[in-house]
Short mmCIF file of C-alpha atoms in Angstrom, two decimals:
data_model
loop_
_atom_site.label_atom_id
_atom_site.label_comp_id
_atom_site.label_asym_id
_atom_site.label_seq_id
_atom_site.Cartn_x
_atom_site.Cartn_y
_atom_site.Cartn_z
CA THR A 1 3.94 -11.27 -9.78
CA ARG A 2 3.31 -10.96 -13.46
CA TYR A 3 1.22 -8.10 -13.62
CA PHE A 4 0.41 -5.21 -11.32
CA VAL A 5 -2.89 -4.69 -9.76
CA ASP A 6 -3.74 -1.57 -7.78
CA HIS A 7 -6.94 -2.20 -7.03
CA ARG A 8 -9.15 -4.92 -5.59
CA LYS A 9 -13.18 -6.82 -4.32
CA VAL A 10 -12.57 -8.71 -2.41
CA ARG A 11 -15.29 -10.69 0.26
CA VAL A 12 -14.60 -11.84 3.40
CA VAL A 13 -16.17 -14.25 5.19
CA GLY A 14 -15.93 -15.29 8.62
CA GLY A 15 -15.59 -18.79 10.05
CA GLN A 16 -18.55 -20.10 12.07
CA GLY A 17 -18.71 -20.92 15.46
CA GLY A 18 -19.07 -24.49 16.82
CA ALA A 19 -22.39 -25.53 18.31
CA GLY A 20 -22.80 -26.46 22.18
CA GLY A 21 -22.72 -29.46 23.50
CA HIS A 22 -25.51 -31.91 24.71
CA SER A 23 -24.39 -35.31 26.58
CA PHE A 24 -25.54 -36.65 30.31
CA TYR A 25 -22.24 -37.57 32.14
CA SER A 26 -22.81 -41.82 32.86
CA GLU A 27 -20.02 -43.45 34.53
CA PRO A 28 -20.65 -47.21 36.12
CA ARG A 29 -22.33 -45.99 39.88
CA LYS A 30 -23.06 -42.75 39.19
CA ILE A 31 -26.98 -42.36 37.62
CA PHE A 32 -27.67 -39.00 37.28
CA GLY A 33 -24.58 -37.23 37.08
CA GLY A 34 -25.96 -34.31 35.17
CA PRO A 35 -25.42 -32.32 32.13
CA ASP A 36 -21.76 -32.47 30.90
CA GLY A 37 -22.03 -30.60 27.06
CA GLY A 38 -19.41 -28.02 26.71
CA ASN A 39 -19.66 -25.04 24.49
CA GLY A 40 -18.67 -24.56 21.31
CA GLY A 41 -14.86 -22.42 19.50
CA ASP A 42 -15.07 -19.36 18.42
CA GLY A 43 -14.73 -19.03 13.89
CA GLY A 44 -11.49 -17.72 12.93
CA HIS A 45 -10.92 -14.10 11.85
CA VAL A 46 -10.48 -12.85 8.54
CA ILE A 47 -7.24 -10.54 8.84
CA LEU A 48 -5.15 -7.95 6.48
CA LYS A 49 -1.97 -8.16 6.82
CA ALA A 50 1.19 -5.54 5.21
CA ASP A 51 3.79 -6.57 4.00
CA GLN A 52 6.65 -5.28 2.89
CA GLN A 53 7.72 -8.17 0.70
CA MET A 54 4.48 -8.18 -1.59
CA LYS A 55 4.12 -4.70 -4.21
CA SER A 56 1.23 -5.20 -5.82
CA LEU A 57 -2.66 -6.49 -4.96
CA SER A 58 -2.35 -9.58 -7.72
CA SER A 59 -1.97 -12.55 -5.61
CA VAL A 60 -5.30 -11.21 -3.55
CA LEU A 61 -8.05 -13.57 -4.59
CA PRO A 62 -11.37 -12.44 -4.04
CA PHE A 63 -13.01 -14.72 -1.67
CA TYR A 64 -11.29 -15.61 1.88
CA GLN A 65 -13.12 -17.59 5.42
CA GLY A 66 -11.95 -17.92 8.05
CA PHE A 67 -11.97 -21.41 9.89
CA HIS A 68 -15.39 -22.94 11.50
CA GLY A 69 -14.99 -23.52 15.01
CA GLU A 70 -15.07 -27.16 16.94
CA LYS A 71 -18.46 -28.46 18.61
CA GLY A 72 -18.30 -28.78 21.93
CA GLY A 73 -17.52 -31.98 23.56
CA ARG A 74 -18.88 -34.66 26.59
CA LYS A 75 -17.33 -33.94 29.93
CA ASN A 76 -16.78 -30.01 29.36
CA CYS A 77 -14.67 -30.24 27.07
CA TYR A 78 -14.71 -26.84 25.14
CA GLY A 79 -14.76 -27.31 20.87
CA ALA A 80 -11.48 -26.05 19.83
CA ASN A 81 -11.21 -22.03 18.32
CA GLY A 82 -11.07 -22.22 14.48
CA ALA A 83 -7.70 -20.61 13.38
CA TYR A 84 -7.33 -16.83 11.91
CA VAL A 85 -6.63 -16.72 8.04
CA TYR A 86 -4.24 -13.75 7.41
CA VAL A 87 -4.00 -12.45 4.16
CA LYS A 88 -1.14 -10.71 2.78
CA VAL A 89 -0.89 -6.87 1.25
CA PRO A 90 1.50 -4.33 0.12
CA VAL A 91 2.11 -1.67 2.54
CA GLY A 92 0.12 1.22 2.00
CA THR A 93 -3.25 -0.82 0.93
CA LEU A 94 -6.29 1.37 1.99
CA VAL A 95 -9.28 -0.67 2.79
CA LYS A 96 -12.64 0.51 1.82
CA GLU A 97 -16.64 0.16 2.94
CA ASP A 98 -19.19 1.67 0.78
CA GLY A 99 -16.37 4.27 -0.45
CA LYS A 100 -15.47 4.52 3.29
CA VAL A 101 -11.79 4.15 4.33
CA VAL A 102 -11.67 1.82 7.63
CA ALA A 103 -8.16 0.64 6.84
CA ASP A 104 -5.33 1.94 6.10
CA LEU A 105 -2.41 -0.24 6.34
CA SER A 106 0.76 1.92 5.99
CA GLN A 107 3.24 0.47 8.52
CA HIS A 108 5.20 -3.64 7.91
CA GLY A 109 3.18 -5.79 10.15
CA GLU A 110 0.19 -3.60 10.79
CA GLU A 111 -2.96 -5.62 10.95
CA TYR A 112 -6.62 -4.94 10.32
CA VAL A 113 -9.57 -7.45 10.94
CA ALA A 114 -11.31 -8.07 8.08
CA ALA A 115 -14.19 -9.86 9.54
CA TYR A 116 -14.80 -11.42 12.62
CA GLY A 117 -15.34 -15.11 13.08
CA GLY A 118 -18.90 -16.13 14.69
CA ALA A 119 -19.03 -16.85 18.97
CA GLY A 120 -19.11 -20.21 19.64
CA GLY A 121 -22.58 -21.93 20.61
CA LYS A 122 -23.36 -23.09 24.77
CA GLY A 123 -23.37 -26.47 25.91
CA ASN A 124 -26.35 -27.57 28.15
CA ARG A 125 -24.17 -27.49 30.84
CA PHE A 126 -24.27 -23.59 30.64
CA PHE A 127 -27.92 -23.67 31.46
CA LEU A 128 -27.78 -25.72 34.26
CA SER A 129 -30.03 -23.99 36.81
CA ASN A 130 -31.71 -24.83 40.20
CA GLU A 131 -34.55 -24.77 38.71
CA ASN A 132 -33.53 -26.76 35.89
CA ARG A 133 -30.85 -29.67 36.78
CA ALA A 134 -31.63 -31.19 33.52
CA PRO A 135 -31.10 -29.51 30.50
CA THR A 136 -30.98 -31.03 27.07
CA PHE A 137 -31.60 -27.75 24.89
CA PHE A 138 -28.03 -26.32 23.10
CA THR A 139 -27.38 -22.91 21.12
CA PRO A 140 -25.74 -23.40 18.15
CA GLY A 141 -22.91 -21.17 16.77
CA GLU A 142 -23.19 -18.52 15.61
CA PRO A 143 -22.51 -17.45 11.71
CA GLY A 144 -19.23 -15.11 11.40
CA GLN A 145 -19.62 -11.35 9.63
CA GLU A 146 -19.46 -10.98 6.12
CA ARG A 147 -18.12 -8.47 4.03
CA VAL A 148 -17.80 -6.63 0.65
CA LEU A 149 -14.44 -4.81 0.94
CA HIS A 150 -12.08 -2.92 -2.56
CA LEU A 151 -8.63 -2.61 -1.72
CA GLU A 152 -6.57 -0.15 -3.59
CA LEU A 153 -2.92 -0.24 -3.22
CA LYS A 154 -0.79 3.64 -3.20
CA THR A 155 2.85 2.59 -3.95
CA THR A 156 5.29 3.61 -1.05
CA ALA A 157 8.40 5.58 -1.98
CA HIS A 158 10.36 8.13 -0.92
CA ALA A 159 10.56 9.97 -4.44
CA GLY A 160 8.67 9.50 -7.21
CA LEU A 161 9.31 11.03 -10.87
CA VAL A 162 6.57 13.28 -11.95
CA GLY A 163 6.87 14.65 -15.83
CA PHE A 164 4.75 14.02 -18.92
CA PRO A 165 5.91 11.23 -21.36
CA ASN A 166 8.45 10.35 -23.11
CA ALA A 167 10.48 13.01 -20.46
CA GLY A 168 12.86 10.70 -19.27
CA LYS A 169 11.37 9.63 -16.27
CA SER A 170 12.10 5.01 -17.17
CA SER A 171 15.58 5.64 -18.54
CA LEU A 172 16.54 7.93 -15.22
CA LEU A 173 15.24 5.03 -13.16
CA ARG A 174 17.18 2.26 -15.32
CA ALA A 175 20.09 5.00 -14.57
CA ILE A 176 20.45 5.15 -10.40
CA SER A 177 18.53 2.08 -9.73
CA ARG A 178 19.02 -1.84 -10.70
CA ALA A 179 15.13 -2.01 -11.89
CA LYS A 180 14.01 -2.46 -15.65
CA PRO A 181 10.84 -0.10 -16.77
CA ALA A 182 10.13 -0.25 -20.20
CA VAL A 183 11.48 2.30 -22.22
CA ALA A 184 10.40 3.22 -25.76
CA ALA A 185 9.71 6.59 -27.89
CA TYR A 186 6.81 6.62 -28.22
CA PRO A 187 4.28 7.83 -24.62
CA PHE A 188 2.60 6.09 -22.37
CA THR A 189 5.54 3.18 -22.39
CA THR A 190 4.90 2.74 -18.74
CA LEU A 191 2.44 1.88 -17.64
CA ASN A 192 2.40 0.51 -13.97
CA PRO A 193 4.64 2.49 -11.17
CA HIS A 194 7.66 0.84 -11.38
CA VAL A 195 10.10 1.20 -7.59
CA GLY A 196 13.97 1.20 -8.17
CA ILE A 197 15.97 1.22 -4.92
CA VAL A 198 19.05 3.23 -4.81
CA HIS A 199 21.84 1.73 -2.70
CA TYR A 200 24.41 4.18 -1.15
CA GLN A 201 27.86 2.97 0.67
CA ASP A 202 25.98 3.19 4.85
CA TYR A 203 23.63 0.74 3.52
CA GLU A 204 21.13 2.85 3.71
CA GLN A 205 18.52 2.91 0.30
CA VAL A 206 16.01 5.36 -1.04
CA ALA A 207 12.96 4.23 -3.04
CA VAL A 208 12.29 6.10 -6.37
CA ALA A 209 9.24 5.51 -8.35
CA ASP A 210 8.42 5.64 -11.80
CA ILE A 211 4.55 7.47 -11.89
CA PRO A 212 3.47 6.49 -14.97
CA GLY A 213 3.77 9.93 -17.77
CA LEU A 214 0.77 13.03 -16.47
CA ILE A 215 -0.62 14.83 -19.26
CA LYS A 216 -2.78 18.46 -19.10
CA GLY A 217 -6.39 17.59 -17.03
CA ALA A 218 -4.79 14.13 -15.71
CA HIS A 219 -6.87 15.14 -12.10
CA GLN A 220 -9.76 15.05 -14.45
CA ASN A 221 -9.35 11.32 -15.50
CA ARG A 222 -7.42 12.48 -18.83
CA GLY A 223 -4.86 9.75 -19.86
CA LEU A 224 -4.25 7.16 -17.33
CA GLY A 225 -5.40 10.31 -15.62
CA VAL A 226 -6.12 10.00 -11.09
CA ALA A 227 -5.32 5.83 -11.57
CA PHE A 228 -2.36 6.53 -11.31
CA LEU A 229 -2.09 10.28 -9.33
CA LYS A 230 -2.77 8.52 -6.49
CA HIS A 231 0.57 6.04 -6.47
CA ILE A 232 1.97 10.15 -5.99
CA GLU A 233 0.27 10.57 -2.94
CA ARG A 234 2.87 8.88 -0.58
CA CYS A 235 5.85 9.99 -1.85
CA ARG A 236 7.12 12.37 1.05
CA PHE A 237 9.58 14.57 -1.95
CA PHE A 238 9.74 14.72 -5.73
CA LEU A 239 11.99 14.92 -8.84
CA TYR A 240 10.37 17.01 -11.89
CA VAL A 241 11.59 15.35 -14.77
CA VAL A 242 11.51 18.02 -17.79
CA ASP A 243 12.33 16.94 -21.80
CA LEU A 244 15.05 20.54 -21.19
CA SER A 245 15.35 19.77 -25.67
CA VAL A 246 11.62 21.03 -25.94
CA PRO A 247 10.92 24.96 -26.60
CA GLN A 248 10.30 26.55 -22.78
CA PRO A 249 10.96 23.92 -21.00
CA TRP A 250 9.05 25.74 -18.09
CA ILE A 251 6.03 25.63 -19.15
CA GLN A 252 6.01 21.81 -18.33
CA LEU A 253 6.80 22.47 -14.69
CA GLN A 254 3.95 24.80 -14.41
CA ASP A 255 1.82 22.23 -15.86
CA LEU A 256 2.84 19.34 -13.67
CA LYS A 257 2.05 21.37 -10.33
CA TYR A 258 -1.24 22.81 -11.32
CA GLU A 259 -2.10 19.34 -12.42
CA LEU A 260 -0.65 17.98 -8.44
CA GLU A 261 -1.91 20.42 -7.21
CA GLN A 262 -5.74 20.71 -8.87
CA TYR A 263 -5.96 16.46 -7.59
CA GLU A 264 -4.39 17.11 -4.18
CA LYS A 265 -4.27 20.53 -2.21
CA GLY A 266 -0.87 21.06 -0.87
CA LEU A 267 1.06 18.64 -3.17
CA SER A 268 3.02 20.78 -5.18
CA GLU A 269 4.32 22.42 -1.87
CA ARG A 270 6.35 19.21 -0.90
CA PRO A 271 10.31 19.02 -1.13
CA CYS A 272 11.59 18.56 -4.71
CA VAL A 273 14.31 19.04 -7.20
CA VAL A 274 13.61 19.80 -10.70
CA ILE A 275 16.00 17.49 -13.42
CA GLY A 276 16.46 19.02 -16.32
CA ASN A 277 16.57 15.25 -18.75
CA LYS A 278 18.71 15.26 -22.31
CA ILE A 279 21.27 17.87 -21.61
CA ASP A 280 23.31 15.68 -24.14
CA LEU A 281 21.76 17.42 -27.00
CA ALA A 282 22.07 20.86 -28.91
CA GLU A 283 18.89 22.83 -27.43
CA SER A 284 18.73 21.51 -24.05
CA ARG A 285 22.17 23.18 -23.29
CA ILE A 286 20.82 26.13 -24.82
CA ASN A 287 17.28 26.16 -22.87
CA LEU A 288 19.80 25.26 -19.57
CA PRO A 289 20.38 28.67 -18.64
CA LEU A 290 17.17 29.86 -19.57
CA LEU A 291 14.96 26.89 -16.98
CA ARG A 292 16.96 27.63 -13.99
CA GLU A 293 16.04 32.07 -14.53
CA GLN A 294 12.64 31.10 -14.57
CA VAL A 295 12.70 28.75 -11.59
CA ALA A 296 12.78 28.74 -8.08
CA GLU A 297 13.55 25.56 -6.67
CA ARG A 298 16.72 23.81 -7.64
CA VAL A 299 17.90 23.21 -11.22
CA ILE A 300 20.15 19.64 -12.15
CA ALA A 301 20.77 19.24 -15.64
CA LEU A 302 21.66 15.88 -16.82
CA SER A 303 21.49 12.80 -19.11
CA ALA A 304 19.37 9.78 -18.51
CA LEU A 305 21.06 8.23 -21.27
CA THR A 306 25.32 8.67 -21.36
CA GLY A 307 25.21 9.03 -17.02
CA HIS A 308 26.43 12.60 -17.33
CA ASN A 309 26.04 14.36 -14.29
CA LEU A 310 23.91 11.76 -12.18
CA GLU A 311 26.39 11.92 -9.24
CA GLU A 312 24.84 15.47 -8.21
CA LEU A 313 21.18 13.96 -8.31
CA LEU A 314 22.45 10.91 -5.87
CA TRP A 315 23.90 13.80 -3.42
CA HIS A 316 20.77 15.65 -3.50
CA LEU A 317 18.73 12.99 -3.29
CA ARG A 318 20.29 11.53 -0.40
CA GLU A 319 20.41 15.17 1.22
CA LEU A 320 16.19 15.07 0.83
CA TYR A 321 16.09 11.63 2.34
CA ASP A 322 17.99 13.10 5.13
CA THR A 323 15.92 15.43 5.60
CA TYR A 324 12.74 13.72 5.34
CA VAL A 325 14.08 11.01 8.14
CA LYS A 326 15.25 14.22 10.64
CA THR A 327 11.44 15.54 9.83
CA GLU A 328 9.75 11.96 10.89
CA GLN A 329 12.07 11.35 13.64
CA SER A 330 11.64 15.61 15.81
CA ARG A 331 7.61 14.23 15.04
CA GLY A 332 8.47 11.28 17.16
CA GLN A 333 7.37 8.50 14.58
CA SER A 334 9.25 5.81 12.33
CA PRO A 335 10.37 7.30 8.40
CA VAL A 336 9.42 4.92 6.19
CA LYS A 337 12.28 2.02 5.67
CA TRP A 338 13.29 -0.41 2.15
#
C-alpha cells in the first residue's frame, strides 16, 4: 500500500437470515401430506482477522456486509447459511466502539466477530402440532447486527527508535536494515512509522520501528504528538537516539523520558540503550564523555552516516531481544516473532 493509515471508521452489518419455507407435501396417491417448509439459513458474520502481512489499515473499506442466508425449501430442506466475510487487519489493531476498546488483535490469526449474522426464519413445518395439523404461517429471517467501529493501529515492533527531529533515527534505520525511510535536513521528515527488520545469522529477526520525531509537549498533542506516541506503546524496548553534536545532549534524553512518562506511566522504565549519533563530528567527540557521566544507561556512540561502530549496536540489540524472549517464555507467553 502506498499510504500509511493507522485509523479507520468502519460500518459493519451482518447478513440477514433467510426466510422460512412455506409448502405442503404433495405426491400422487398421498394427499394431506402435511407441512414440509424448511427453516431459512443464518446470515453470515463479518469477522476481523489479524494478519502479519498487513502493515496498514489503508486497504480496509468503510463498509462491510455479511452474505444473506438462503430461504428454506420444500421437503424440509433447510436454506444454506450465508458465507462469512473476513476483513484482514494488521497485527496490533485496536477495535473501539463508542470510545471503549472491545477487542485487541495483537496475535497473528486472532479473530473478532465484528457483526453477527441474523438467525434464519422458521418454516411452517416447525409450527406443526397436535392442535394445528396444517400451519400456514412461517417467520422471516432476522436482520444482521449493525455496528459502527473505529479501528486504530498501534505498530507492533520489538525496538522503538525514540528521539527529537533530525537526531538521525531514519539514517540509523537505513544503516541497520533494508527499510528506506526518507532522510532530509529538515524537521519532521518522517511522518509515518517505518519498521525495519534486522537479520541475524541464526535467522532470528528483530523489528525496529522508526517513530516520528517528538518535541517538547508531545504528550499534549504538540507537533505530531499523540498520533504517533501511541505507536511507542507496543515496543518492548527503546533505543534513545540523541544528537551528540548539540550542547548538553543529556538534556535531550531527560526530555524524551519525560514525554514518554507523561503519556503513559511506566513507559520510560522499559529496557533501553542510549545511542549517541553523529560521532564523526568534532563537537560530538567532546560531548561523549560528558554524556556518559550524566546518564546511568549504557551509551553507544556511532555514526549512522559513516557506519562507525554499528556492530556494537547490533550486538546489544540482540541482547535486549534475547532478554525479552526469555522473559516472555518464563511468564508462559509467546514472544512476538517476525
